[in-house]
PDB file of C-alpha atoms in Angstrom:
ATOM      1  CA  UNK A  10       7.451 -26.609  -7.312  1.00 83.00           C
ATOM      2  CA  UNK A  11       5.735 -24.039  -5.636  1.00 91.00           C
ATOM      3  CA  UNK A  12       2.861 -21.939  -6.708  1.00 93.00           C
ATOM      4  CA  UNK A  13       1.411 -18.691  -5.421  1.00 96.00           C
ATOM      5  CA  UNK A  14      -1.888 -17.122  -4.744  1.00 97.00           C
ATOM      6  CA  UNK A  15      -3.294 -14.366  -2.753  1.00 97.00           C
ATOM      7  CA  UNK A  16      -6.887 -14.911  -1.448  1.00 96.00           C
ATOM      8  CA  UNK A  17      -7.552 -11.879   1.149  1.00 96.00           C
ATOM      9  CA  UNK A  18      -6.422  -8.919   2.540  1.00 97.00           C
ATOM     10  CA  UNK A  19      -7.584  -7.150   5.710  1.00 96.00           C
ATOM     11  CA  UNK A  20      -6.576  -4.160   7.932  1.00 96.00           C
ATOM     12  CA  UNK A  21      -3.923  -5.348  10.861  1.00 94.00           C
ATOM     13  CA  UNK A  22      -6.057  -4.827  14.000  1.00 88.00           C
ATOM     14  CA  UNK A  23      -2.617  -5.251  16.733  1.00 88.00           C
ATOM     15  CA  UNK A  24      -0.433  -3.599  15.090  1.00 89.00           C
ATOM     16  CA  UNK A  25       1.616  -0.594  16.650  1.00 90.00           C
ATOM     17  CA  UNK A  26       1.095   1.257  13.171  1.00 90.00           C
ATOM     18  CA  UNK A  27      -1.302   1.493  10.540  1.00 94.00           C
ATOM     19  CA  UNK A  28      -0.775  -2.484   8.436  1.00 96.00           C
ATOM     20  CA  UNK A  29      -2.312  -4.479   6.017  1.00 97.00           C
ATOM     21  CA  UNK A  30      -2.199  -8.433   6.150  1.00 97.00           C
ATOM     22  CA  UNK A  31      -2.319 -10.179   2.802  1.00 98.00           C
ATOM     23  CA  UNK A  32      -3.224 -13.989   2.993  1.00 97.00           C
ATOM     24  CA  UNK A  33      -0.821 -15.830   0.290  1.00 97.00           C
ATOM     25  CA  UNK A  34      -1.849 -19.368  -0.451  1.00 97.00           C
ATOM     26  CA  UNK A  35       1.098 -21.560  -0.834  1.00 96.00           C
ATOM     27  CA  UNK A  36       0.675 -24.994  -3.028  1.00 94.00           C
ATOM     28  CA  UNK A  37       3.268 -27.623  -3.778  1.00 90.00           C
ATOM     29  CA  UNK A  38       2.880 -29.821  -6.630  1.00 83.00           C
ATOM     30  CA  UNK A  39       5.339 -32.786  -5.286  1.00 75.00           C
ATOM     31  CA  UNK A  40       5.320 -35.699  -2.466  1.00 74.00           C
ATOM     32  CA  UNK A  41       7.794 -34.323  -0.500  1.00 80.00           C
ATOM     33  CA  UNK A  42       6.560 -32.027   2.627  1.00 87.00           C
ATOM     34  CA  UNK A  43       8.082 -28.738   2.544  1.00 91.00           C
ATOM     35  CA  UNK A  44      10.246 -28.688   5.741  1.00 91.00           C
ATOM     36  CA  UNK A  45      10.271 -24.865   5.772  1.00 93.00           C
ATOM     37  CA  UNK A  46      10.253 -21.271   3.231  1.00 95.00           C
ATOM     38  CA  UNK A  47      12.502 -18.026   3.281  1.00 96.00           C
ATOM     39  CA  UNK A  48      10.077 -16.196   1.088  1.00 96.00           C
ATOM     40  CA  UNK A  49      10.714 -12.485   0.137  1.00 96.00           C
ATOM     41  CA  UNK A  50       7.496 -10.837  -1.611  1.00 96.00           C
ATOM     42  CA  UNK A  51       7.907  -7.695  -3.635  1.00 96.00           C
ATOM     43  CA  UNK A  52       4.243  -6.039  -4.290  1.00 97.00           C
ATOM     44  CA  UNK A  53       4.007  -3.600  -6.825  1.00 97.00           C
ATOM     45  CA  UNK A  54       0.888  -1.203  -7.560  1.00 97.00           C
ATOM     46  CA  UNK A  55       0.113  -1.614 -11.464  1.00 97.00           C
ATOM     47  CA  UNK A  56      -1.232   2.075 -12.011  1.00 95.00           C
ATOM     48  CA  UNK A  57      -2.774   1.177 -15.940  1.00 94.00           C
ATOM     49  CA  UNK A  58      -5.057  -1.301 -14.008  1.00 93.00           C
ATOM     50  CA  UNK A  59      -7.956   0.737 -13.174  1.00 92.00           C
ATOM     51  CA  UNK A  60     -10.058   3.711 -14.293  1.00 89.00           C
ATOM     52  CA  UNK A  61      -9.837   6.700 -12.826  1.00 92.00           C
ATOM     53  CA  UNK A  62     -12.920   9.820 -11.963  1.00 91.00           C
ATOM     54  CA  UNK A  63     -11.757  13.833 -12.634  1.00 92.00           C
ATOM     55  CA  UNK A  64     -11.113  14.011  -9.279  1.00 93.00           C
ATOM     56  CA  UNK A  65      -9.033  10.934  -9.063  1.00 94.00           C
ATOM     57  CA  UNK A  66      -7.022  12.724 -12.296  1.00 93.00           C
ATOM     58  CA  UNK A  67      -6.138  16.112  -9.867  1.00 92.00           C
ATOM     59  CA  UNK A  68      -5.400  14.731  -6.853  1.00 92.00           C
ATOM     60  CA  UNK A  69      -2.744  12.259  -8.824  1.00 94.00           C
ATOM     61  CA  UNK A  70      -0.994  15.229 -11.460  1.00 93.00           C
ATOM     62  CA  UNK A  71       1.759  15.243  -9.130  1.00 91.00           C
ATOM     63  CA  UNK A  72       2.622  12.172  -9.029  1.00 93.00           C
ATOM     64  CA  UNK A  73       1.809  11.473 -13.354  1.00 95.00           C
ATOM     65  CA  UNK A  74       1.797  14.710 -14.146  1.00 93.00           C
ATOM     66  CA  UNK A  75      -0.905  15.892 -17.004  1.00 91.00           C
ATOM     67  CA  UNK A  76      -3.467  13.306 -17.922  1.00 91.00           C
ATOM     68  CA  UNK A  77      -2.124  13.681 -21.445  1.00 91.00           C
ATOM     69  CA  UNK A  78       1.194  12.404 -20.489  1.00 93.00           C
ATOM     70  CA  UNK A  79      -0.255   9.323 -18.439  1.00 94.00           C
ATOM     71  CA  UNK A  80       0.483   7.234 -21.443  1.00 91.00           C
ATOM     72  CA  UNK A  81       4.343   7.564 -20.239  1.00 93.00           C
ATOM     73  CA  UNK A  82       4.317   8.154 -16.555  1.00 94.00           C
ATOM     74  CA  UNK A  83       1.960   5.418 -15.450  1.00 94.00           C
ATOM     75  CA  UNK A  84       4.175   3.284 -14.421  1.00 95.00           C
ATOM     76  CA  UNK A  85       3.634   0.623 -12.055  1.00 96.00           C
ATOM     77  CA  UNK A  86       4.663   1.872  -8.410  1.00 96.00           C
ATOM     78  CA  UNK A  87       6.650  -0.231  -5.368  1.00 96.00           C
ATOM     79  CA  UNK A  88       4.151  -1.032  -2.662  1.00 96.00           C
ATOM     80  CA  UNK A  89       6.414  -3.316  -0.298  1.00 96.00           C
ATOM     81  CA  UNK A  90       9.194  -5.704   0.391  1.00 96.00           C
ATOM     82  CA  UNK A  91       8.530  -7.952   2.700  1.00 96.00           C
ATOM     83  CA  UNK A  92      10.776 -11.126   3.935  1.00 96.00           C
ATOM     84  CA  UNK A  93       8.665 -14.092   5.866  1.00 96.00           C
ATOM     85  CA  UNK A  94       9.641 -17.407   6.992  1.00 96.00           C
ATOM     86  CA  UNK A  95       7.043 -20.126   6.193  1.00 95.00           C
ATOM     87  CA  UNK A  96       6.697 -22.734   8.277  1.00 93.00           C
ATOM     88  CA  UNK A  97       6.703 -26.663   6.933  1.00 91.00           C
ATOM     89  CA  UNK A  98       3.409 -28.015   5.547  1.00 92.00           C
ATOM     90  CA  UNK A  99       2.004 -30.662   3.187  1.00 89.00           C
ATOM     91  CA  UNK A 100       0.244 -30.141   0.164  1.00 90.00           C
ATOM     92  CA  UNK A 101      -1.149 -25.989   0.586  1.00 93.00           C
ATOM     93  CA  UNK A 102      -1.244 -23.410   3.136  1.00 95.00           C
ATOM     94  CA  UNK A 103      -1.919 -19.780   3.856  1.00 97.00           C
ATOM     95  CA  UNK A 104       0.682 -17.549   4.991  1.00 97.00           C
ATOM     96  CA  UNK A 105      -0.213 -14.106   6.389  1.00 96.00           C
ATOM     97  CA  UNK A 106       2.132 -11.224   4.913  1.00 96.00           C
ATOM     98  CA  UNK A 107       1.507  -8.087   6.933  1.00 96.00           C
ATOM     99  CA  UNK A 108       2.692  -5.028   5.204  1.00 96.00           C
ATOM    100  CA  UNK A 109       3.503  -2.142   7.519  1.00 95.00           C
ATOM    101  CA  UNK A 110       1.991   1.726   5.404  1.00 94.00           C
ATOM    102  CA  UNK A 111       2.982   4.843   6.602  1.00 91.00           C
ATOM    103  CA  UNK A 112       1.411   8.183   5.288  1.00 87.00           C
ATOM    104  CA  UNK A 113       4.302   9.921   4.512  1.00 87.00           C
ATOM    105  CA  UNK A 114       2.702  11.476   1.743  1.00 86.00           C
ATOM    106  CA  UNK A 115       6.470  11.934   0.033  1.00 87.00           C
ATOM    107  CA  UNK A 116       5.811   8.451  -0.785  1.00 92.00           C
ATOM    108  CA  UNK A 117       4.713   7.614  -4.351  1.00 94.00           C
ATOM    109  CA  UNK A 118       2.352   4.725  -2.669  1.00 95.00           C
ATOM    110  CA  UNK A 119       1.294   6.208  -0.426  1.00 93.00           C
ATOM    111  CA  UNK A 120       0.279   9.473  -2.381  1.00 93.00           C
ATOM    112  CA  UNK A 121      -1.274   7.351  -4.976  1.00 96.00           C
ATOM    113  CA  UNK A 122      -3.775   5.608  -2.430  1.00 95.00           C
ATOM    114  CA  UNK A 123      -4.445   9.234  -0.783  1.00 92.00           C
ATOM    115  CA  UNK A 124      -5.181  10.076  -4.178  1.00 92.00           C
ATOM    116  CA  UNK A 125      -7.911   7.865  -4.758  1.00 93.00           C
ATOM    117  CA  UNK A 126     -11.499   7.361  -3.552  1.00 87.00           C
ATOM    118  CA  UNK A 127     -13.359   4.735  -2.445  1.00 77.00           C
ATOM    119  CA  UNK A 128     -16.641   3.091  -3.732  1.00 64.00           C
ATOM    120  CA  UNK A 129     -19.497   4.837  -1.265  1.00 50.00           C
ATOM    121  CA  UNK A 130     -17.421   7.895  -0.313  1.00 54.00           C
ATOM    122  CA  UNK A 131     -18.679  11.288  -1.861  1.00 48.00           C
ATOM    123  CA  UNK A 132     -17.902  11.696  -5.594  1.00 47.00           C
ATOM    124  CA  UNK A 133     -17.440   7.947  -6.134  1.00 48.00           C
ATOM    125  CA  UNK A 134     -19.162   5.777  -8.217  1.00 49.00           C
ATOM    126  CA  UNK A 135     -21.082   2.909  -6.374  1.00 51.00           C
ATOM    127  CA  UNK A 136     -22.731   0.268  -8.792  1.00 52.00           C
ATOM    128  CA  UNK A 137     -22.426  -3.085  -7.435  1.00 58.00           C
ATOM    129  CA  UNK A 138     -19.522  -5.911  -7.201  1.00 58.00           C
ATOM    130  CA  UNK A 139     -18.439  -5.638 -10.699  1.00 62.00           C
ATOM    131  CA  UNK A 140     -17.703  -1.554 -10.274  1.00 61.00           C
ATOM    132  CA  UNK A 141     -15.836  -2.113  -7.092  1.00 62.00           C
ATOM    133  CA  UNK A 142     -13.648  -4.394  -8.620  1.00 68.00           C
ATOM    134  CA  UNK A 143     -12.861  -2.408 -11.452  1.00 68.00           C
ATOM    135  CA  UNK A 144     -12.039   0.490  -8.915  1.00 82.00           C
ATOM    136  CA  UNK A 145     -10.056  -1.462  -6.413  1.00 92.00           C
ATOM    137  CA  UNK A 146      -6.251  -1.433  -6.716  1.00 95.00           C
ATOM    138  CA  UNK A 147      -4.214  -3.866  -9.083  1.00 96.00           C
ATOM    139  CA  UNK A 148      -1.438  -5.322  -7.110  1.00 97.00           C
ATOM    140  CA  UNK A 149       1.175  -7.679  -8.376  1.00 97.00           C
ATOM    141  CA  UNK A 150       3.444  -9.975  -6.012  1.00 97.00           C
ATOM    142  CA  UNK A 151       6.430 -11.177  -7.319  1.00 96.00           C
ATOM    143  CA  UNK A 152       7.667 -13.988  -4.958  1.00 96.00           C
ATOM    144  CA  UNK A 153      11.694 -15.906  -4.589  1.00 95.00           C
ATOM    145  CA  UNK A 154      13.699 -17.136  -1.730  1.00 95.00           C
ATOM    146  CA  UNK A 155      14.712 -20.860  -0.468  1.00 95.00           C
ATOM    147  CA  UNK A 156      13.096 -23.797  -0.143  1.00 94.00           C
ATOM    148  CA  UNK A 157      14.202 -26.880   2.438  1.00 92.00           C
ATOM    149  CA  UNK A 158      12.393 -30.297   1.693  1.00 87.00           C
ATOM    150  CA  UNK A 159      11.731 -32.826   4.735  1.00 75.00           C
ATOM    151  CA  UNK A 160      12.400 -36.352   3.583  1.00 64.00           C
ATOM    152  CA  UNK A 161      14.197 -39.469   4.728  1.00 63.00           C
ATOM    153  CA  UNK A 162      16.803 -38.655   2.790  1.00 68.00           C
ATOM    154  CA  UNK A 163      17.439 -35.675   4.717  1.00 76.00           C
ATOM    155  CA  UNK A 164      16.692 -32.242   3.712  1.00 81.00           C
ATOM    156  CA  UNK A 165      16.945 -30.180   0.778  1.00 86.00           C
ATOM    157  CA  UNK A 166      17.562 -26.847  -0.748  1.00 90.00           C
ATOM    158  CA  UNK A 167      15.332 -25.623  -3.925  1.00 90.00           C
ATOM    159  CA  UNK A 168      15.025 -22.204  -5.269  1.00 91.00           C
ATOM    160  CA  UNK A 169      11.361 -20.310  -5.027  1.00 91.00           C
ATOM    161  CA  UNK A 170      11.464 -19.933  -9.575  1.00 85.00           C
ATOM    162  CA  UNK A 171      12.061 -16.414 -10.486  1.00 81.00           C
ATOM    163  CA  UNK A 172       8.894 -16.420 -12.747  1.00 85.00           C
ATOM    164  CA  UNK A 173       6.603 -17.187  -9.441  1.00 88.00           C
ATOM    165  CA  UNK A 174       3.804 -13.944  -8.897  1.00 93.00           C
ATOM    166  CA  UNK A 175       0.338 -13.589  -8.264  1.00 96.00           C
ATOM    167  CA  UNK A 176      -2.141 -10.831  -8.630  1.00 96.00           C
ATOM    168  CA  UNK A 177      -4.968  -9.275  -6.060  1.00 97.00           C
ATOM    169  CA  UNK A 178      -6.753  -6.238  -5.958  1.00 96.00           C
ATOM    170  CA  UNK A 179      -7.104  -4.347  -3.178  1.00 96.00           C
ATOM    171  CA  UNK A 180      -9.895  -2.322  -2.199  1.00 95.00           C
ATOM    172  CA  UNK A 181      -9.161   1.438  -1.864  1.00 94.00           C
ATOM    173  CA  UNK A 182     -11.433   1.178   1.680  1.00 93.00           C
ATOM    174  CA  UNK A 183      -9.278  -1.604   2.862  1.00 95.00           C
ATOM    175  CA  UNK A 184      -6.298   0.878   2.871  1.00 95.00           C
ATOM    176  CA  UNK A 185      -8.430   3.465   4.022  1.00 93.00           C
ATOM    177  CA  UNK A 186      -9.719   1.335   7.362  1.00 94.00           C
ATOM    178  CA  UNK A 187      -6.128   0.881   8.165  1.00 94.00           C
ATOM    179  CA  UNK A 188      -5.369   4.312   7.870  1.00 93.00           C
ATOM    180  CA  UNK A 189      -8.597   4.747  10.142  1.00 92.00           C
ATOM    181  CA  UNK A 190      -7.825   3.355  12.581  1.00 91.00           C
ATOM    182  CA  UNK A 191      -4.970   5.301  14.119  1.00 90.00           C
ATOM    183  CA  UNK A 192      -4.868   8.248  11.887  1.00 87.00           C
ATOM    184  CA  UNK A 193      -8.885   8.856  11.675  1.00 86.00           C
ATOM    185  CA  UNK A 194     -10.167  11.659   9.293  1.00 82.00           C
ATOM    186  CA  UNK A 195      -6.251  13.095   9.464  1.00 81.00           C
ATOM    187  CA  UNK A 196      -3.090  12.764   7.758  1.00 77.00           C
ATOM    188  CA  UNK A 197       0.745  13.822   8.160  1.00 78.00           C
ATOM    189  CA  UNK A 198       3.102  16.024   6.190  1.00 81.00           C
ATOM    190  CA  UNK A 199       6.702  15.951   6.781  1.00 82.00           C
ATOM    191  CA  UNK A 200       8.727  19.011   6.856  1.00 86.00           C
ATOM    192  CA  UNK A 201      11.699  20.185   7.585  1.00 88.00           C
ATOM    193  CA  UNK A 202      13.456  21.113  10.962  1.00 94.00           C
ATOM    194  CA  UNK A 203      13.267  24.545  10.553  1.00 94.00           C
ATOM    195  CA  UNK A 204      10.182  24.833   8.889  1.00 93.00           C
ATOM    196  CA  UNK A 205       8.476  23.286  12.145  1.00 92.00           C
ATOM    197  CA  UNK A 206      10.579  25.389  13.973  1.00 94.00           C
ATOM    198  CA  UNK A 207       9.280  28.589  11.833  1.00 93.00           C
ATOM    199  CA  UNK A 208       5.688  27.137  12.277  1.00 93.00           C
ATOM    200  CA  UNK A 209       5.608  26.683  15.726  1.00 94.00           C
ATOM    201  CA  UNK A 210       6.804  30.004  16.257  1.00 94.00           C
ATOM    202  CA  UNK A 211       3.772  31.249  14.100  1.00 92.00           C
ATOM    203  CA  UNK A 212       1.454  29.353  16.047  1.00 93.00           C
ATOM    204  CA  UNK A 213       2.877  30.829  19.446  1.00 94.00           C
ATOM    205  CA  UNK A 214       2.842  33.554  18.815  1.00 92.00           C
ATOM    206  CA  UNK A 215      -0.583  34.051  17.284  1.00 90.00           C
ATOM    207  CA  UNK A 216      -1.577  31.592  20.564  1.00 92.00           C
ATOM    208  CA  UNK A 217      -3.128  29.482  17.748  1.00 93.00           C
ATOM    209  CA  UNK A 218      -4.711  26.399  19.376  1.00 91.00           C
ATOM    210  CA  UNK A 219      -4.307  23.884  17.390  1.00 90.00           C
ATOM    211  CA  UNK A 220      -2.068  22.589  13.916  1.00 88.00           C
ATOM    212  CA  UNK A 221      -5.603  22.601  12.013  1.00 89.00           C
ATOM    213  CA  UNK A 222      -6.230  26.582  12.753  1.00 92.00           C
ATOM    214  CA  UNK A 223      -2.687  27.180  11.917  1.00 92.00           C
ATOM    215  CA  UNK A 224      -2.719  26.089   8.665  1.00 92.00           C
ATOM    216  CA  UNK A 225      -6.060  27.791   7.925  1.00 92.00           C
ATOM    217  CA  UNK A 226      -4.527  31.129   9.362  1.00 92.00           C
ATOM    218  CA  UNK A 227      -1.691  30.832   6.516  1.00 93.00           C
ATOM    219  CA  UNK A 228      -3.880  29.837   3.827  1.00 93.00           C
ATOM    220  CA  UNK A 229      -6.416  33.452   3.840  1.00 91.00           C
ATOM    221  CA  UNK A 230      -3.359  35.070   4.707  1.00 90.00           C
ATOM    222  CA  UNK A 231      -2.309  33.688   1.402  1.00 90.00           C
ATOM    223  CA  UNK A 232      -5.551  34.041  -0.339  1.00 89.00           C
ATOM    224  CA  UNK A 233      -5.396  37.762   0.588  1.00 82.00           C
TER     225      UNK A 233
END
């Protein structure tokens, strides 16, 4: 039988695109050497899990809506899904799951780590180990696939059990360094074709430098 734990997480330094690596320790309780995994890992963020500041509260009413309606809407949110093949060991190991992110902010994930702030930034709370923890993000992997035993009898096929998940909470600033580092102190909106198209033509025609500037020039135009 296997069981499940994660230990670590850390921002993907190699990676084409913004990724976190989770490191999953793997134990197996019998004699036999486990020849080889096909794991699939579902992570799922578990909203209720954490305390939330005022500003926390705005930035998230679109995705829960009105505080006074969290009771309802805070359900838990899917993270990733994430197949890996693990390769044979003896007794534990620890398997690195890298989770690709994207800031598509039309993602419920995503928008609910954009929402929130990290320990040491501006307007967060910062008062020691205990507070960070609270703060971080409750994540729950929930873990199945196949299992081939090595023996001299040849190998064999098991079932990762159903029931098999682990828990780990992530850091908001571990997100935020992977964000960092190829989207730093920026983020992305998608929009439709002809909205860009409409855009651009704004921009052109203004001979707006930049994205940044354009977006400014609507907003007073709005404000006015």
């Amino acid at each position: 039988m296997l069981s499940f734990a994660c230990i670590g997480a850390r921002p993907e330094p190699y990676a084409a695109g913004p990724s976190l690596v989770f490191d999953v320790e793997i134990s197996h309780d019998g004699v036999q050497r486990v020849h080889s995994v096909a794991l699939r890992t579902q992570i799922r963020i578990e909203p209720r899990g954490r305390s939330y500041t005022p500003e926390e509260t705005g930035k998230l009413a679109d995705l829960f809506g009105a505080p006074s309606r969290w009771g309802e809407t805070l359900n838990p949110l899917q993270f990733a899904q994430i197949s890996t093949t693990v390769t044979g060991f003896s007794g534990s190991t620890v398997v690195p799951i890298s989770v690709p992110l994207t800031y598509d902010l039309d993602v419920a994930s995503t928008k609910y780590f954009h929402g929130l702030t990290a320990d040491g930034e501006d307007g967060a709370e910062d008062s020691g180990a205990d507070k960070a923890e609270a703060r971080a993000v409750p994540l729950v992997f929930l873990f199945s696939g196949v299992v081939y035993y090595g023996g001299l009898a040849g190998v064999q096929v098991g079932l990762v059990s159903w029931h098999e998940e682990a828990t780990f909470r992530l850091p908001v600033a571990t997100w935020r360094a992977a964000m960092d580092a190829h989207f730093p102190g920026s983020g992305w909106i998608r929009v439709g074709t002809r909205t860009l198209d409409a855009l651009s033509a704004y921009r052109s025609e203004r001979a707006i430098p930049n994205w940044d500037e354009t977006f400014e020039h609507l907003l007073k135009e709005a404000e006015r």
